[in-house]
C-alpha atoms as a printed R data frame, in Angstrom:
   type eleno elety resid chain resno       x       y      z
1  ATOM     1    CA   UNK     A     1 -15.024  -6.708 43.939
2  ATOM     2    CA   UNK     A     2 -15.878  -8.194 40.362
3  ATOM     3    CA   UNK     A     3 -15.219  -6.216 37.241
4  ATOM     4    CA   UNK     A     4 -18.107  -5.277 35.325
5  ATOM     5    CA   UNK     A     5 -17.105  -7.961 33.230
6  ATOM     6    CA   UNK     A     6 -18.149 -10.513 34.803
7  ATOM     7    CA   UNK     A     7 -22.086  -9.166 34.331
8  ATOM     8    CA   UNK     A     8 -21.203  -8.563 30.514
9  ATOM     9    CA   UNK     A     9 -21.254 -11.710 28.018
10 ATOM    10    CA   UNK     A    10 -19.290 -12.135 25.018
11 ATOM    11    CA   UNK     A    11 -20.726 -12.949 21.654
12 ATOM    12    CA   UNK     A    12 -18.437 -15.317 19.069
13 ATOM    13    CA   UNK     A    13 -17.388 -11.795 17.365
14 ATOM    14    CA   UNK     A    14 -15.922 -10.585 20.661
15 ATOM    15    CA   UNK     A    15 -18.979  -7.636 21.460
16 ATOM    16    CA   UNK     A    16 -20.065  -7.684 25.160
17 ATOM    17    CA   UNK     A    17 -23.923  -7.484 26.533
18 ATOM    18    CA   UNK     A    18 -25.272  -7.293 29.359
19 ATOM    19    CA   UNK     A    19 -25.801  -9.886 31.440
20 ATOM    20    CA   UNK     A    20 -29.517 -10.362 31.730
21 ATOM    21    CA   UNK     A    21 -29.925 -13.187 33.840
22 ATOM    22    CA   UNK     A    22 -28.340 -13.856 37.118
23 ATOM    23    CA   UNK     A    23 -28.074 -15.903 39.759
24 ATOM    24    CA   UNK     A    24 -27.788 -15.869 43.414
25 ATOM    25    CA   UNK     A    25 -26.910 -19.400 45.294
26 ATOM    26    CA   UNK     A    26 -27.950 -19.995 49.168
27 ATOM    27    CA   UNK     A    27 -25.095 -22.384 49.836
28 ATOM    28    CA   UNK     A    28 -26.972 -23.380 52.716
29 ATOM    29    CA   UNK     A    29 -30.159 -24.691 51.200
30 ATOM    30    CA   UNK     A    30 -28.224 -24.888 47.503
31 ATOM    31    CA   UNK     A    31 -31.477 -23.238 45.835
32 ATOM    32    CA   UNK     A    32 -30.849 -20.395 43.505
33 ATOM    33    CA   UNK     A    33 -32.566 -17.268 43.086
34 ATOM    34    CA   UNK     A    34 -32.573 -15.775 39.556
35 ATOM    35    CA   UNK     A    35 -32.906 -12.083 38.467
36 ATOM    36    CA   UNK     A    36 -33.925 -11.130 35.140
37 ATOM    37    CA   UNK     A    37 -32.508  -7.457 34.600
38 ATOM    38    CA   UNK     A    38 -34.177  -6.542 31.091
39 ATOM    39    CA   UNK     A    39 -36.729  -3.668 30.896
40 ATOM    40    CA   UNK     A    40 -38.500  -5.462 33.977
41 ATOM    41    CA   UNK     A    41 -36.905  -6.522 36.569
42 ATOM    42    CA   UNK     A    42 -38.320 -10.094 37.838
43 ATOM    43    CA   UNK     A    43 -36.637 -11.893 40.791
44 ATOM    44    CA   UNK     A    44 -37.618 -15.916 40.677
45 ATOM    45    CA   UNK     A    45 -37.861 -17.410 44.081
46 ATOM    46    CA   UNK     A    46 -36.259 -15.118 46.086
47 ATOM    47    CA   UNK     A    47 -35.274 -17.661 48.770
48 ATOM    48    CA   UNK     A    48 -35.195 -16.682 52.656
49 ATOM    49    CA   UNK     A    49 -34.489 -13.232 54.224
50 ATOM    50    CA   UNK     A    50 -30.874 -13.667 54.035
51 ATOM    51    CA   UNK     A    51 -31.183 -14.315 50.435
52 ATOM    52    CA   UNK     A    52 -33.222 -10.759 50.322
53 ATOM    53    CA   UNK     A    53 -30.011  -9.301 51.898
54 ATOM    54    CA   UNK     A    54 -27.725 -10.768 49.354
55 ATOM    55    CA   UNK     A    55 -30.213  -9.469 46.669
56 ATOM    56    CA   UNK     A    56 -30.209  -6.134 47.720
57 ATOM    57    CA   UNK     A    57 -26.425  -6.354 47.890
58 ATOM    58    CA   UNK     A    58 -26.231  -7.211 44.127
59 ATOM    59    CA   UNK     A    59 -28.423  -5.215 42.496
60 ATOM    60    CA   UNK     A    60 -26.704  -1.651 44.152
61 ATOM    61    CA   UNK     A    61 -23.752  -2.991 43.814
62 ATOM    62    CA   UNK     A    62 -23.885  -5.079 40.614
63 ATOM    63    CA   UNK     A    63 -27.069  -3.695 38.595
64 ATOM    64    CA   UNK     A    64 -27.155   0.002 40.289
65 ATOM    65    CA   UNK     A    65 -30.862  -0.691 41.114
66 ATOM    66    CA   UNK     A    66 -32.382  -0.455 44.732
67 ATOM    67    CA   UNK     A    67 -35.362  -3.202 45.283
68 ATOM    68    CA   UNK     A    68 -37.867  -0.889 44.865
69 ATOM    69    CA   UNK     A    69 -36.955  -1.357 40.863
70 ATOM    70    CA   UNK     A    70 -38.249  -5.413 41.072
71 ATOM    71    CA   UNK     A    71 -41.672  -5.075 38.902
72 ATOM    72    CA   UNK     A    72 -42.581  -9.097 39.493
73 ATOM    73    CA   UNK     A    73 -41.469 -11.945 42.110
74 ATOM    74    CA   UNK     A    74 -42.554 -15.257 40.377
75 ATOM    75    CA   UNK     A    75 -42.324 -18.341 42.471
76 ATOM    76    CA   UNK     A    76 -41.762 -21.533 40.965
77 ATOM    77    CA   UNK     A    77 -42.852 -23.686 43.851
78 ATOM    78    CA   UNK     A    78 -43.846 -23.410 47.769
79 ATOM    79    CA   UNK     A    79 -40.848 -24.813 49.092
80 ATOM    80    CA   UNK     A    80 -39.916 -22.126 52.389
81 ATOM    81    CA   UNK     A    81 -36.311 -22.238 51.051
82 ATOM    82    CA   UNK     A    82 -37.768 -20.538 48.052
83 ATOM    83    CA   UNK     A    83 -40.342 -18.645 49.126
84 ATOM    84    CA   UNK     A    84 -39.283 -17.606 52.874
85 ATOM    85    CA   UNK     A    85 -37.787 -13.717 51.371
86 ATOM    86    CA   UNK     A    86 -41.203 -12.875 49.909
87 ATOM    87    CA   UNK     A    87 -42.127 -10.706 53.432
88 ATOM    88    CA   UNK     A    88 -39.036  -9.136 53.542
89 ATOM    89    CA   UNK     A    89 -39.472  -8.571 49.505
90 ATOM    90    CA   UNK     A    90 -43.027  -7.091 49.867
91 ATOM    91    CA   UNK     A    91 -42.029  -4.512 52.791
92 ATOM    92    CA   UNK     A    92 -39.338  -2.966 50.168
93 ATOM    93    CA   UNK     A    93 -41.176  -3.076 47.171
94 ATOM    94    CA   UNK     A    94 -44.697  -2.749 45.762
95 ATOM    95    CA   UNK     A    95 -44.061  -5.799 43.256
96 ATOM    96    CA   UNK     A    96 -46.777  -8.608 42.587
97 ATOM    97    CA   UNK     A    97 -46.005 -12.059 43.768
């Protein structure tokens, strides 16, 4: 399990923030899915339904959010191996695509 530091940065003066940005890799297709966890939460090209799984993973585990949280998908292109997870997105969450 990773310590909460490793979703907090470190400025030059040593005080940690949040990580607000992060990123999930399908080693299989090597695209990445991004999550912005501000006061929206947007996930960028969520990838295939196995990437949806790995989403859900880290955001209870990581960010303590379930998926219903996500307020926008954004997709930067209509490649399948980034757009494949938007089904399994929708059925979870009322978010805009």
């Amino acid at each position: 399990m990773h310590s909460d530091d490793t979703h907090r940065l470190a400025t030059e003066d040593g005080e940690m923030h949040p990580r607000l940005v992060h990123t999930i890799t399908d080693r299989f297709s090597m695209a990445n899915t991004y999550i912005i966890n501000e006061e929206q939460m947007i996930i960028v090209d969520p990838g295939n339904d196995l990437n949806v799984r790995q989403i859900q993973k880290y955001l209870t585990t990581f960010l303590q959010r379930p998926l219903s949280h996500i307020d926008l998908v954004v997709l930067t292109h209509l490649h399948s191996d980034h757009t494949a997870g938007v089904e399994a997105l929708r059925r979870v969450c009322a978010a805009p695509v």
